[in-house]
Coordinates of C-alpha atoms in Angstrom, one line a residue:
Chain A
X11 CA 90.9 155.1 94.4
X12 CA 91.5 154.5 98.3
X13 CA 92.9 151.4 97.1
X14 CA 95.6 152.8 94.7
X15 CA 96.2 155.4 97.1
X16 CA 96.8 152.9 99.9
X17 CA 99.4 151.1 97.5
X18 CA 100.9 154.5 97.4
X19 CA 101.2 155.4 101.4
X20 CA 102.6 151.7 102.1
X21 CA 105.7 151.6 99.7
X22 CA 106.6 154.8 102.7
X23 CA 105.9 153.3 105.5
X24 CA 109.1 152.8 107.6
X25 CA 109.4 148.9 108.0
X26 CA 109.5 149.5 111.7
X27 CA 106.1 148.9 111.9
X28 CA 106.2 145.9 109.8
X29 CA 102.9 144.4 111.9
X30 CA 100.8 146.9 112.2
X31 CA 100.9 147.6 108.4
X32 CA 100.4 143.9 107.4
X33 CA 97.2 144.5 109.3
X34 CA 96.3 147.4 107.6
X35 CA 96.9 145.8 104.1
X36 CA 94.6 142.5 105.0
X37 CA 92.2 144.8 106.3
X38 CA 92.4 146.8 103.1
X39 CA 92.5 144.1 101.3
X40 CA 88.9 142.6 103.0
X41 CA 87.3 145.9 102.7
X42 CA 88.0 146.2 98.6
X43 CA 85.8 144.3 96.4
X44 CA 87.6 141.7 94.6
X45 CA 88.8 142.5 91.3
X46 CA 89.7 140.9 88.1
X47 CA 93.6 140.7 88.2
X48 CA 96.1 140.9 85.6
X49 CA 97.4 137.7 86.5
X50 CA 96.0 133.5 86.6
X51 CA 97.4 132.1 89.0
X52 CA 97.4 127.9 89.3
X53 CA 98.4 124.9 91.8
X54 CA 98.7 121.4 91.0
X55 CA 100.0 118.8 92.8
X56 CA 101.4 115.4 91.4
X57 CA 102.8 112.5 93.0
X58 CA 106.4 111.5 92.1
X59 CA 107.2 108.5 91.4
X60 CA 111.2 106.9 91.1
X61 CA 111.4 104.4 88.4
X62 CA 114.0 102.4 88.0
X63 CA 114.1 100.4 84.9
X64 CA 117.6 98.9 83.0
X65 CA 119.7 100.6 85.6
X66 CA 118.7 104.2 84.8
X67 CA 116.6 106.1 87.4
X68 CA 113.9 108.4 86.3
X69 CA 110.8 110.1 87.5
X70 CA 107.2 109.5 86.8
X71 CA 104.6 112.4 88.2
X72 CA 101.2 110.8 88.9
X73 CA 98.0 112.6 90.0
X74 CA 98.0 112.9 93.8
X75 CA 95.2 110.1 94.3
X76 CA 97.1 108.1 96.4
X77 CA 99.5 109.0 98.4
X78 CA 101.3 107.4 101.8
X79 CA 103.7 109.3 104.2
X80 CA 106.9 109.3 103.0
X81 CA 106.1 109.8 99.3
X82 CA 107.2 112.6 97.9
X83 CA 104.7 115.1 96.3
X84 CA 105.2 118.0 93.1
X85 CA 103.6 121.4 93.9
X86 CA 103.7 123.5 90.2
X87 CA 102.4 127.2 90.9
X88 CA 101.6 128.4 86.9
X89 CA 101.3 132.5 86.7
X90 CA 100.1 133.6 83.7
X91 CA 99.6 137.0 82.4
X92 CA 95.7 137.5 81.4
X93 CA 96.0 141.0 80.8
X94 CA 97.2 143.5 78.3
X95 CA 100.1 145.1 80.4
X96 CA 103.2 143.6 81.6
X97 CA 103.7 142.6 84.6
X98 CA 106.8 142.9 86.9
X99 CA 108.0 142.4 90.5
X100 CA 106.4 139.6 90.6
X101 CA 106.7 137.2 93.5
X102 CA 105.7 134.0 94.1
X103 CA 104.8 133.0 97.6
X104 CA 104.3 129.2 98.8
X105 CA 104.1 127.9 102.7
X106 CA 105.2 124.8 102.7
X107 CA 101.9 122.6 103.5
X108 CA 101.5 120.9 106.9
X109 CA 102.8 117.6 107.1
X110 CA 105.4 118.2 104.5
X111 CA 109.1 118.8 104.5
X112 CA 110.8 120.2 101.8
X113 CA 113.2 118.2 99.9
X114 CA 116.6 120.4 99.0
X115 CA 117.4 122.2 95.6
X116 CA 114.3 120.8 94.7
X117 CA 112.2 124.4 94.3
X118 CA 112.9 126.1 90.9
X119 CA 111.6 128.1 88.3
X120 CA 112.9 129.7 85.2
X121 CA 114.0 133.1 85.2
X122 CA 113.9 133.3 89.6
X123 CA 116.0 134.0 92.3
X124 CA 114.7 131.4 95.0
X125 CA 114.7 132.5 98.4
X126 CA 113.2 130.6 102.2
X127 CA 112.1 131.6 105.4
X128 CA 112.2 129.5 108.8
X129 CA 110.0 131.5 110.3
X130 CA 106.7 131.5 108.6
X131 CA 106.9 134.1 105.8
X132 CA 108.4 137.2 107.8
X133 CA 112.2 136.9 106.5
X134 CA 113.9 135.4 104.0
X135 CA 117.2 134.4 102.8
X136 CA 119.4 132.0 100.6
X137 CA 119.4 128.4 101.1
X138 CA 122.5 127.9 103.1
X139 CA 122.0 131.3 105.1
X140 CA 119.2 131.0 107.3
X141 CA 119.4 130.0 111.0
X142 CA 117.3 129.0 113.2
X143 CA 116.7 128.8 117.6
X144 CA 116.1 125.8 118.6
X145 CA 115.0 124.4 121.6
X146 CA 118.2 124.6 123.4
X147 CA 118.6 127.9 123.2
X148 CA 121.3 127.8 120.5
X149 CA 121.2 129.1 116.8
X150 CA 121.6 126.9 114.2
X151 CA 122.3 127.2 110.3
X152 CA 118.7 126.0 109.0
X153 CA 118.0 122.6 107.4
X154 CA 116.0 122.5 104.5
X155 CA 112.9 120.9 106.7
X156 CA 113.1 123.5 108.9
X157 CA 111.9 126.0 105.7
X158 CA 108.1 127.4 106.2
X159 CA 108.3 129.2 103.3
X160 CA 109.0 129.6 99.8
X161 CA 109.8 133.0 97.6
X162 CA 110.6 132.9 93.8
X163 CA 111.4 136.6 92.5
X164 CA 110.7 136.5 89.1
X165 CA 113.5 138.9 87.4
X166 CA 112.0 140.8 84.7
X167 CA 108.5 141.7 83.5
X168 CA 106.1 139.3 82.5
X169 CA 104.2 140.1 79.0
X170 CA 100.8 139.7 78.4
X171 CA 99.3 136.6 77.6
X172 CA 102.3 134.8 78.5
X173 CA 103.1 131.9 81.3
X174 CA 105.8 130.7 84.0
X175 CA 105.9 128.5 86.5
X176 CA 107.7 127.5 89.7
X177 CA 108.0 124.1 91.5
X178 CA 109.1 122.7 94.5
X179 CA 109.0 119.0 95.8
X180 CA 108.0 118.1 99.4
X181 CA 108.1 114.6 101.2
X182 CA 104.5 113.8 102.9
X183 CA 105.8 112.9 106.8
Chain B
X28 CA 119.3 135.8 114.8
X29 CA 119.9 138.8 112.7
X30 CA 116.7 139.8 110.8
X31 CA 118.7 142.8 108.8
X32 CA 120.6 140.6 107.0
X33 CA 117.6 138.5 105.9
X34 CA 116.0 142.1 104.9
X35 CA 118.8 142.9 103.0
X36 CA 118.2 139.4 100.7
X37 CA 114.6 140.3 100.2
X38 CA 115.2 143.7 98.9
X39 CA 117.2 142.5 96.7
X40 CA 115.5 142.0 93.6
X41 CA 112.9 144.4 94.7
X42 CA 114.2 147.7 93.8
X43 CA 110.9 149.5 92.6
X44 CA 109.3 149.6 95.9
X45 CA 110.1 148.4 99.1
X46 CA 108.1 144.6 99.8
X47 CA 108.7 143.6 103.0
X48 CA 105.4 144.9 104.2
X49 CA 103.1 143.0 102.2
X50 CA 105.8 139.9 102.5
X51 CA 105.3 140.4 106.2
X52 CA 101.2 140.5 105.9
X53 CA 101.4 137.2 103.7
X54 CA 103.2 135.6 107.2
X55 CA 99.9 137.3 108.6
X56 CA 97.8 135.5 106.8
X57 CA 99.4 131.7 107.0
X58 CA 100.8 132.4 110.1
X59 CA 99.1 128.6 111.0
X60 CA 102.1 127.4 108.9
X61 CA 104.5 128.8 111.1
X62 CA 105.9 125.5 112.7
X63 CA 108.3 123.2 111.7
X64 CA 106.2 119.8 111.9
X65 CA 107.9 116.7 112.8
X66 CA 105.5 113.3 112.6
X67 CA 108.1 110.5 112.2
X68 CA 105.1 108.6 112.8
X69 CA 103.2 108.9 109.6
X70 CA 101.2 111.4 108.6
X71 CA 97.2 109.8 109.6
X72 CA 95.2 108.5 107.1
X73 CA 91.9 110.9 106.3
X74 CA 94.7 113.7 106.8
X75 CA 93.9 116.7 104.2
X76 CA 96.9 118.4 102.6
X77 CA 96.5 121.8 101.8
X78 CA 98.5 124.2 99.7
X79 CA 98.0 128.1 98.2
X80 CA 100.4 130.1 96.5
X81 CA 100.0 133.3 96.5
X82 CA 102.0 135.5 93.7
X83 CA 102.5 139.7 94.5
X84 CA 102.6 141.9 91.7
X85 CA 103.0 145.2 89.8
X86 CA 102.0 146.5 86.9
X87 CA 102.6 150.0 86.0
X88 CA 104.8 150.7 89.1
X89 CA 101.5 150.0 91.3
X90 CA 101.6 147.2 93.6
X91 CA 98.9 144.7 93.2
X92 CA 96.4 143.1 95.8
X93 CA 97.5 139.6 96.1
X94 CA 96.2 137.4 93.9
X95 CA 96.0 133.4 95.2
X96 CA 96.4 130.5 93.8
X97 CA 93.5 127.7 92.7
X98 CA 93.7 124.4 91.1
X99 CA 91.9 125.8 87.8
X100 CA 93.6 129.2 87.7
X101 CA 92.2 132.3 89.9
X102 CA 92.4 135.3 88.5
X103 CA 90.9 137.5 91.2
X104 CA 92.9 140.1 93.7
X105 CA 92.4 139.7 97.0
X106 CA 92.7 137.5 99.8
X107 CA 89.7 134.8 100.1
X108 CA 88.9 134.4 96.1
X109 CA 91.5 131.7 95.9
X110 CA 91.0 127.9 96.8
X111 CA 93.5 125.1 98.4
X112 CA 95.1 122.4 96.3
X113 CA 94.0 119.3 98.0
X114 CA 94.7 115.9 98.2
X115 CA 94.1 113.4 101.6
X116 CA 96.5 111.3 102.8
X117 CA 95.5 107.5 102.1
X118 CA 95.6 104.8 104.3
X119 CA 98.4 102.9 104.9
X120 CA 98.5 99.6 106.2
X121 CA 102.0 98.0 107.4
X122 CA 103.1 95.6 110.1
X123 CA 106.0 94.0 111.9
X124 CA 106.0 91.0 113.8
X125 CA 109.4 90.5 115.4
X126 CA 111.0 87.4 117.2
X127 CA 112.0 88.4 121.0
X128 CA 112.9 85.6 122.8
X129 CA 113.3 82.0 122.2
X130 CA 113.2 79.3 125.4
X131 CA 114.9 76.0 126.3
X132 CA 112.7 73.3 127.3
X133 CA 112.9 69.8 128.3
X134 CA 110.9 67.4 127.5
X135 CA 107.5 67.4 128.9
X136 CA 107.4 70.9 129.6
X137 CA 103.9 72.7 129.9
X138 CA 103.2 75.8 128.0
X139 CA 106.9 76.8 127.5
X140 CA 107.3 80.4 126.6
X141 CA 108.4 82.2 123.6
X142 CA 107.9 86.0 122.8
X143 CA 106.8 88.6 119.6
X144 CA 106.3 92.0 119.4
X145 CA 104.1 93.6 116.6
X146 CA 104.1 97.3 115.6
X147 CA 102.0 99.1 113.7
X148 CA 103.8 100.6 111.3
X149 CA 100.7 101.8 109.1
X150 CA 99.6 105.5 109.7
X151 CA 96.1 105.3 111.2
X152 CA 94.5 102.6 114.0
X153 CA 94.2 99.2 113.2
X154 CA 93.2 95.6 114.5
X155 CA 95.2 92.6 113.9
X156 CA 94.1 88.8 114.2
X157 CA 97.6 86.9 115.7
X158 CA 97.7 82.9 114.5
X159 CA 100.3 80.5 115.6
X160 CA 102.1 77.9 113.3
X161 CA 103.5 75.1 115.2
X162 CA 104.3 72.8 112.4
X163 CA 106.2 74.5 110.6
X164 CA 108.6 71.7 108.3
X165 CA 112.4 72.8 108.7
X166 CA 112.7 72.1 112.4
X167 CA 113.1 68.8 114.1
X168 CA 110.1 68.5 116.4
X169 CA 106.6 69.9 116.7
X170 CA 105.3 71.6 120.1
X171 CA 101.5 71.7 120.4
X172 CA 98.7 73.2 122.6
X173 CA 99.6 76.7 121.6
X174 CA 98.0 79.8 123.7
X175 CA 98.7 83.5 122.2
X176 CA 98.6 86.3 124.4
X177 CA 99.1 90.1 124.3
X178 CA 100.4 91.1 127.3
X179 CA 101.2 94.7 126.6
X180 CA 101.3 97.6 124.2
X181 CA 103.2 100.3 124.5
X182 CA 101.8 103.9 125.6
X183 CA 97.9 104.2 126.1
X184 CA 96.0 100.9 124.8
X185 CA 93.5 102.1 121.8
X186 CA 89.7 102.9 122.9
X187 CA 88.1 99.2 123.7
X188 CA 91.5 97.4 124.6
X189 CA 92.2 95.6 127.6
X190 CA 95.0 93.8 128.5
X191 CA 95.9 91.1 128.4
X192 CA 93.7 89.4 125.5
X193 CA 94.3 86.6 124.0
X194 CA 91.6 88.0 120.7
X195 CA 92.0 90.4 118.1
X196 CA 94.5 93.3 119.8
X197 CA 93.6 96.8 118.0
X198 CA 96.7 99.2 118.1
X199 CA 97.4 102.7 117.0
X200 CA 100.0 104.1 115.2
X201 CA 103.4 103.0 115.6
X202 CA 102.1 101.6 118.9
X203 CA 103.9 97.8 119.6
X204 CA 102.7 95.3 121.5
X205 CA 104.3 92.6 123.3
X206 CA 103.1 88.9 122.7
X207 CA 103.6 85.7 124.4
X208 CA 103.0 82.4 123.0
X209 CA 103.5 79.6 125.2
X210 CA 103.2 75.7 124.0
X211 CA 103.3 72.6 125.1
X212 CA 106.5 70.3 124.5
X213 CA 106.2 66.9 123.4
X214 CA 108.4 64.1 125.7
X215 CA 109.3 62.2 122.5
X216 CA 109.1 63.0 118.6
X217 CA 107.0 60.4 117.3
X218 CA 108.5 57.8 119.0
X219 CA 111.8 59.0 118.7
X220 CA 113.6 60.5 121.8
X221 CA 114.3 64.9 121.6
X222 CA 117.6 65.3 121.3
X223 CA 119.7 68.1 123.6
X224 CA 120.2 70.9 121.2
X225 CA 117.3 69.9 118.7
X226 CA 114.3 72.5 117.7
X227 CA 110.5 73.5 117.4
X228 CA 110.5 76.8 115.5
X229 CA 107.6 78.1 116.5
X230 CA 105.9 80.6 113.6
X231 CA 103.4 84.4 114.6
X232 CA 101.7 85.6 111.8
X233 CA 99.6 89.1 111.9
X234 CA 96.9 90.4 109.7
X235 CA 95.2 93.1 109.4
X236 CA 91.6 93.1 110.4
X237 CA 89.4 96.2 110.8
X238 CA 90.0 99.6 110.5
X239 CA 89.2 102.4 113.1
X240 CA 85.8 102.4 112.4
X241 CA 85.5 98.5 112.3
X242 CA 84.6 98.0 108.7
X243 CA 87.2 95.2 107.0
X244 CA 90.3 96.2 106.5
X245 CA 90.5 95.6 102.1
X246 CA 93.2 97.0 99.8
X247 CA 91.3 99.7 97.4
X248 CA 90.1 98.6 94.1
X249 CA 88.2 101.5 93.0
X250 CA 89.1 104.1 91.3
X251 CA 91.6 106.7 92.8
X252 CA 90.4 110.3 94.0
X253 CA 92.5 113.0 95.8
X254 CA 89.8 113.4 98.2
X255 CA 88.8 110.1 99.5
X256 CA 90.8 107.5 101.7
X257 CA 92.1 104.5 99.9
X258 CA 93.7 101.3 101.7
X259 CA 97.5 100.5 100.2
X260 CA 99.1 97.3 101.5
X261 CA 102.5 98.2 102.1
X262 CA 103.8 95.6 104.5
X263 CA 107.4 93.6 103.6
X264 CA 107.5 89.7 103.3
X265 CA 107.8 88.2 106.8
X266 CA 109.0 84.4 107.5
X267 CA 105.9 83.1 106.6
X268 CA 104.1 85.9 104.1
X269 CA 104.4 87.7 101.1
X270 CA 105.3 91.1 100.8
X271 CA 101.8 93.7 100.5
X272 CA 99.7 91.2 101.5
X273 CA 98.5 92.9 104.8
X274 CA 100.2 89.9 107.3
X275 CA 103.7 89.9 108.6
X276 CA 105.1 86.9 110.5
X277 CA 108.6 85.7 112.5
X278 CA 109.3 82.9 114.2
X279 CA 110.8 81.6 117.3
X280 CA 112.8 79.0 118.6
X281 CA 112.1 76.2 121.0
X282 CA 115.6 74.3 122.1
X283 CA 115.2 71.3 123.6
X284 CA 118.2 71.8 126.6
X285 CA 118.0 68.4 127.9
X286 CA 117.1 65.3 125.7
X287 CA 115.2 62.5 126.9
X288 CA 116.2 59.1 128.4
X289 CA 116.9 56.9 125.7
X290 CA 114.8 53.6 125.6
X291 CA 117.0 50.6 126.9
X292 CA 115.8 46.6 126.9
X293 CA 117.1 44.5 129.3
X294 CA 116.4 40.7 129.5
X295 CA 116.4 38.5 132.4
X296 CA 116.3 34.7 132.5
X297 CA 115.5 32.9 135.9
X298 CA 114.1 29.5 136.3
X299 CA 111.1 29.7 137.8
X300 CA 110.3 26.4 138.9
X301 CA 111.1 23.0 138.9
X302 CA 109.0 20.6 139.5
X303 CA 110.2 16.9 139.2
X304 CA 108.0 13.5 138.9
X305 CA 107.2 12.7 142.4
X306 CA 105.8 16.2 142.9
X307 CA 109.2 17.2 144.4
X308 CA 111.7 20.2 143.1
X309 CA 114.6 17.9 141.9
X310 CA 115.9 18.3 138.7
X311 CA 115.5 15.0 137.6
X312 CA 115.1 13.2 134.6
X313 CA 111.4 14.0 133.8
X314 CA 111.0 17.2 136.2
X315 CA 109.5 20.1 134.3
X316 CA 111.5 23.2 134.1
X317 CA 109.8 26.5 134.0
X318 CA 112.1 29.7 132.9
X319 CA 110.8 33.3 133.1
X320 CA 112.2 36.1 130.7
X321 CA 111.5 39.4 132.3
X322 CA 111.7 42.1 129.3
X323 CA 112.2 45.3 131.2
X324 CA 112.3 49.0 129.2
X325 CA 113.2 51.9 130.7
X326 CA 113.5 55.7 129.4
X327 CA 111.4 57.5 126.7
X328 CA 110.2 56.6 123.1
X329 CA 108.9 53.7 121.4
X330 CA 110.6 50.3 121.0
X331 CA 110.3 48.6 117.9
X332 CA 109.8 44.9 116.4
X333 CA 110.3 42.8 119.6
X334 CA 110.7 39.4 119.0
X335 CA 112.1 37.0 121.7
X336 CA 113.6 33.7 120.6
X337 CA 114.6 30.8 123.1
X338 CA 116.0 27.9 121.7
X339 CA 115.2 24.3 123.3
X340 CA 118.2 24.3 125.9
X341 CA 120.5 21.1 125.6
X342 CA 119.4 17.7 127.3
X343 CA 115.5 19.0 127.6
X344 CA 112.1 19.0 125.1
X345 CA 109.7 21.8 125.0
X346 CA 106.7 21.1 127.0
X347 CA 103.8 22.2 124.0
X348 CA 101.5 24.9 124.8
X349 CA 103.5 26.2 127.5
X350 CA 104.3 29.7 126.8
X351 CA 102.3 32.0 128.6
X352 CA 103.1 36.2 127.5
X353 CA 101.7 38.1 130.8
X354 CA 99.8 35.4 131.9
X355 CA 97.7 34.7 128.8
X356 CA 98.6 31.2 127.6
X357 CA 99.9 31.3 123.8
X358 CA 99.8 28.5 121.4
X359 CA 102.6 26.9 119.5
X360 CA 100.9 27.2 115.9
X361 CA 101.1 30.4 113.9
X362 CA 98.2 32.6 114.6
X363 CA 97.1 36.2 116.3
X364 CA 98.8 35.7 119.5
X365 CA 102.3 36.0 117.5
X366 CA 104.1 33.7 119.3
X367 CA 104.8 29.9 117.7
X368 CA 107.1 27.3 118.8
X369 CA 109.5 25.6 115.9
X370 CA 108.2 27.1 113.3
X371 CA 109.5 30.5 113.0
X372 CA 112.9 28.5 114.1
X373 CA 113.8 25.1 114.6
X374 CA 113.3 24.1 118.1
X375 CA 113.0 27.5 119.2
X376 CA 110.2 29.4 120.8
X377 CA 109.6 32.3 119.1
X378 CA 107.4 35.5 120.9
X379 CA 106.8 38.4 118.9
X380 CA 106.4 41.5 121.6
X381 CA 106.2 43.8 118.2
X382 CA 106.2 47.6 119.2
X383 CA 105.3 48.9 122.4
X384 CA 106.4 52.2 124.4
X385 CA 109.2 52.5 126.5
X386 CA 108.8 51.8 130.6
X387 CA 106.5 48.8 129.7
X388 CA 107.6 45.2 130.8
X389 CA 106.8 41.7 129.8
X390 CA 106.5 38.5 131.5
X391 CA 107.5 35.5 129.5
X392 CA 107.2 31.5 130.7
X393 CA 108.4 29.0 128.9
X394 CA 108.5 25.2 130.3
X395 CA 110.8 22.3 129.1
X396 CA 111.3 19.2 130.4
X397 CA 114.5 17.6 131.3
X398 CA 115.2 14.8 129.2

């Protein structure tokens, strides 16, 4: 299969020429038919809500109907295994929407190591370990609004017809 | 910054086979993401928020085409068989009317000058109807004759707008504009002189109006849906308003820096003529004596239950039917013209002036006869 033999050549390719083989794999990508994967993947949004009632705060999640800047939103991203293999280095890849900033320690998922990028998806690193240019020339250490992008690496293998999910939390600007 | 370092955190749970090139082809493909958006504005209202996930995968030791994320569950490889999780971002309406300046006035003043601002603090244009409240109960006088005016806004005015209006003023986001009100000021309170030091407050209330597209501006009833624009009143409880009721309202202060003149009374009693028997001016037995009493008032406000009394002086008799009040004769009985003689006091000529304004005067004669 070109496409299995594709898969093949990339996991060679010196990383040097990082752009030119992210190229290849969308065009590869465009040019296979689509195919039934071994994995569902879902996105839901909710709108979080604080409540506080008898001086305990807790949090209600509401469907996104209705939602004003500076509310804060839910993204859950369920993967589930629809297929009769396992599945395994599995990563989970969210950009941060437009017009959202992420909220700290807020993106989680069971069984992941969480990592961020700053700029748009190319690297990635630990909260607390990414820096960033800024306008003045100078190099900062990276807020958590300055994150473009989300990674959880899932640690282990995923068995059929079983589920996980990641979330993260973002405040609508 | 150093990108081998960040490399080296990737790779590390991806021992099997080496990621960072289809990691680097997912930047490819939301490379629009790629900025660190700052709105401290607001997000507008109608504004569509879109998310995809997209999970990489192996199974058997082959890497996976991508498979992206829907909000029912995709379960097809490949870049394009995925769809966004939506929602738009509704319309919010909030407003602030602040106080600027306050002005001290005198008395009599015209179209004294106080000042507002009101921002738009909701996230999408809006028009606001400005009403003034000048009698407002916790102050000590009421100013009248109010005129509203926006003079300014800040930045570009919105499509339509042209200053300065004295209508509806139409603003866009977080855009402010700067408001004048300027009122008349009483020269007495009802009467009663203004005090230096004593206030008008002067109250600017806002609503909401129309939105952008000049339908009314009406919190949402309906039912909510991610995909269509609904109103929210979020506005805060201003001087005069309740909190999420799409008005907010301050007020300002009009201090009355001088106070007005005081109303004083004086009386003066002169004899105006005397003429005795023999047609002369000697005060003789018989002669008739004719006193005036000038009541003079000076300063500002009303003066109140007037009544001038002149008793019979010693040695003389009241000649009846001679009281004249500005000229107008006035009888001795107990009727309309208010003014009697002995019966409101014993050998007395009573004159009732009642209440009249300040800076008026009045002309009493009275004649007696020498006895």
């Amino acid at each position: 299969m070109l496409n299995n033999n594709f898969k093949k050549k990339m996991t060679a390719i010196n990383t040097i020429f990082v752009g030119s083989v992210a190229a290849m794999v969308l065009i590869a990508s465009q040019a296979v038919a689509a195919q039934d994967g071994h994995l569902k993947v879902t996105s839901k949004v909710q709108k979080m809500v604080v409540v506080n009632k008898d001086g305990a705060t807790s949090y209600k999640f509401l469907p996104a109907t209705k939602v004003l800047p500076g509310e804060t939103v839910q993204y859950n991203t369920i993967f589930e295994n629809v297929s009769n293999k396992a599945a395994d280095n599995i990563n989970i890849v969210n950009p941060i929407p437009e017009n959202l900033v992420y909220l700290p320690n807020s993106a989680t998922g069971k069984n992941t190591n969480v990592v961020f990028s700053v700029d748009g998806g190319r690297n990635y690193g630990k909260a607390g370990t990414l820096r960033i240019k800024k306008a003045d020339g100078k190099v900062y250490l990276a807020k958590p609004s300055d994150y473009t992008h989300i990674q959880w690496q899932y640690l282990g293998n995923l068995a059929p017809k079983t589920k996980q999910a990641v979330q993260f939390r973002a405040r609508l600007l | 910054m150093k990108l081998k370092s960040l490399h080296s955190e990737l790779k590390m749970n991806n021992s099997a086979f080496n990621l960072r090139p289809i990691v680097a082809g997912l930047f490819c493909l939301s490379i629009l993401c790629y900025s660190s958006i700052t709105n401290a504005k607001g997000v507008e209202a109608g504004t569509n928020i879109s998310n995809m996930a997209t999970v990489i995968y192996s199974v058997d030791a082959e890497v996976q085409d991508p498979i992206e994320s829907s909000p029912l569950g995709n379960s097809i490889n490949g870049t394009g068989n995925g769809a966004p999780t939506d929602f738009v971002v509704d319309r919010k309406i909030d407003l602030l009317v602040t106080g600027n300046t306050n002005a001290n006035v005198a008395p009599g003043d015209s179209q004294a000058q106080v000042t507002f601002t009101l921002q738009n603090q909701g996230n999408a244009i809006q028009e606001f109807s400005l009403l003034s409240d000048y009698l407002l109960t916790t102050d000590n006088y009421d100013v009248n004759n109010c005129n509203i005016e926006v003079l300014g806004v800040t930045g570009t005015p919105a499509s339509g707008v042209v200053l300065p209006t004295s209508g509806d003023i139409k603003l866009l986001q977080y855009q402010q504009a700067s408001i004048s009100v300027r009122c008349d000021i009483p020269v007495d309170n009802n009467g009663s002189p203004i005090q230096s030091g004593q206030t008008s407050l002067l109250g600017l209330t806002a609503t909401v109006e129309r939105n952008e597209n000049g339908t009314n501006t009406i919190e949402s009833t309906n039912s909510d849906s991610p995909n269509t624009i609904e109103t929210v009143f979020a506005d805060d409880a201003g001087t005069d308003d309740a909190s999420r009721d799409g008005s907010h309202s301050a007020q300002r202060t009009y201090i009355a820096s001088s106070s007005t003149t005081a109303p004083v009374l004086t009386l003066d009693k002169t004899i105006l003529s005397v003429v005795d028997p023999d047609g002369g001016s000697k005060a003789i037995k018989g002669s008739e004596v004719t006193y005036k009493i000038q009541v003079n008032t000076t300063g500002i406000g009303s003066i109140e239950n007037v009544v001038i009394t002149d008793p019979t002086p010693l040695e003389m008799t009241y000649k009846l039917n001679s009281i004249k009040v500005n000229s107008t004769n006035h009888t001795d009985i107990s009727d309309t013209d208010n003014t009697d003689f002995g019966i409101s006091a014993v050998d007395t000529a009573t004159i009732n002036l009642g209440n009249f304004a300040a800076g008026n005067a009045h002309e009493i004669l009275i004649t007696y006869i020498i006895n």
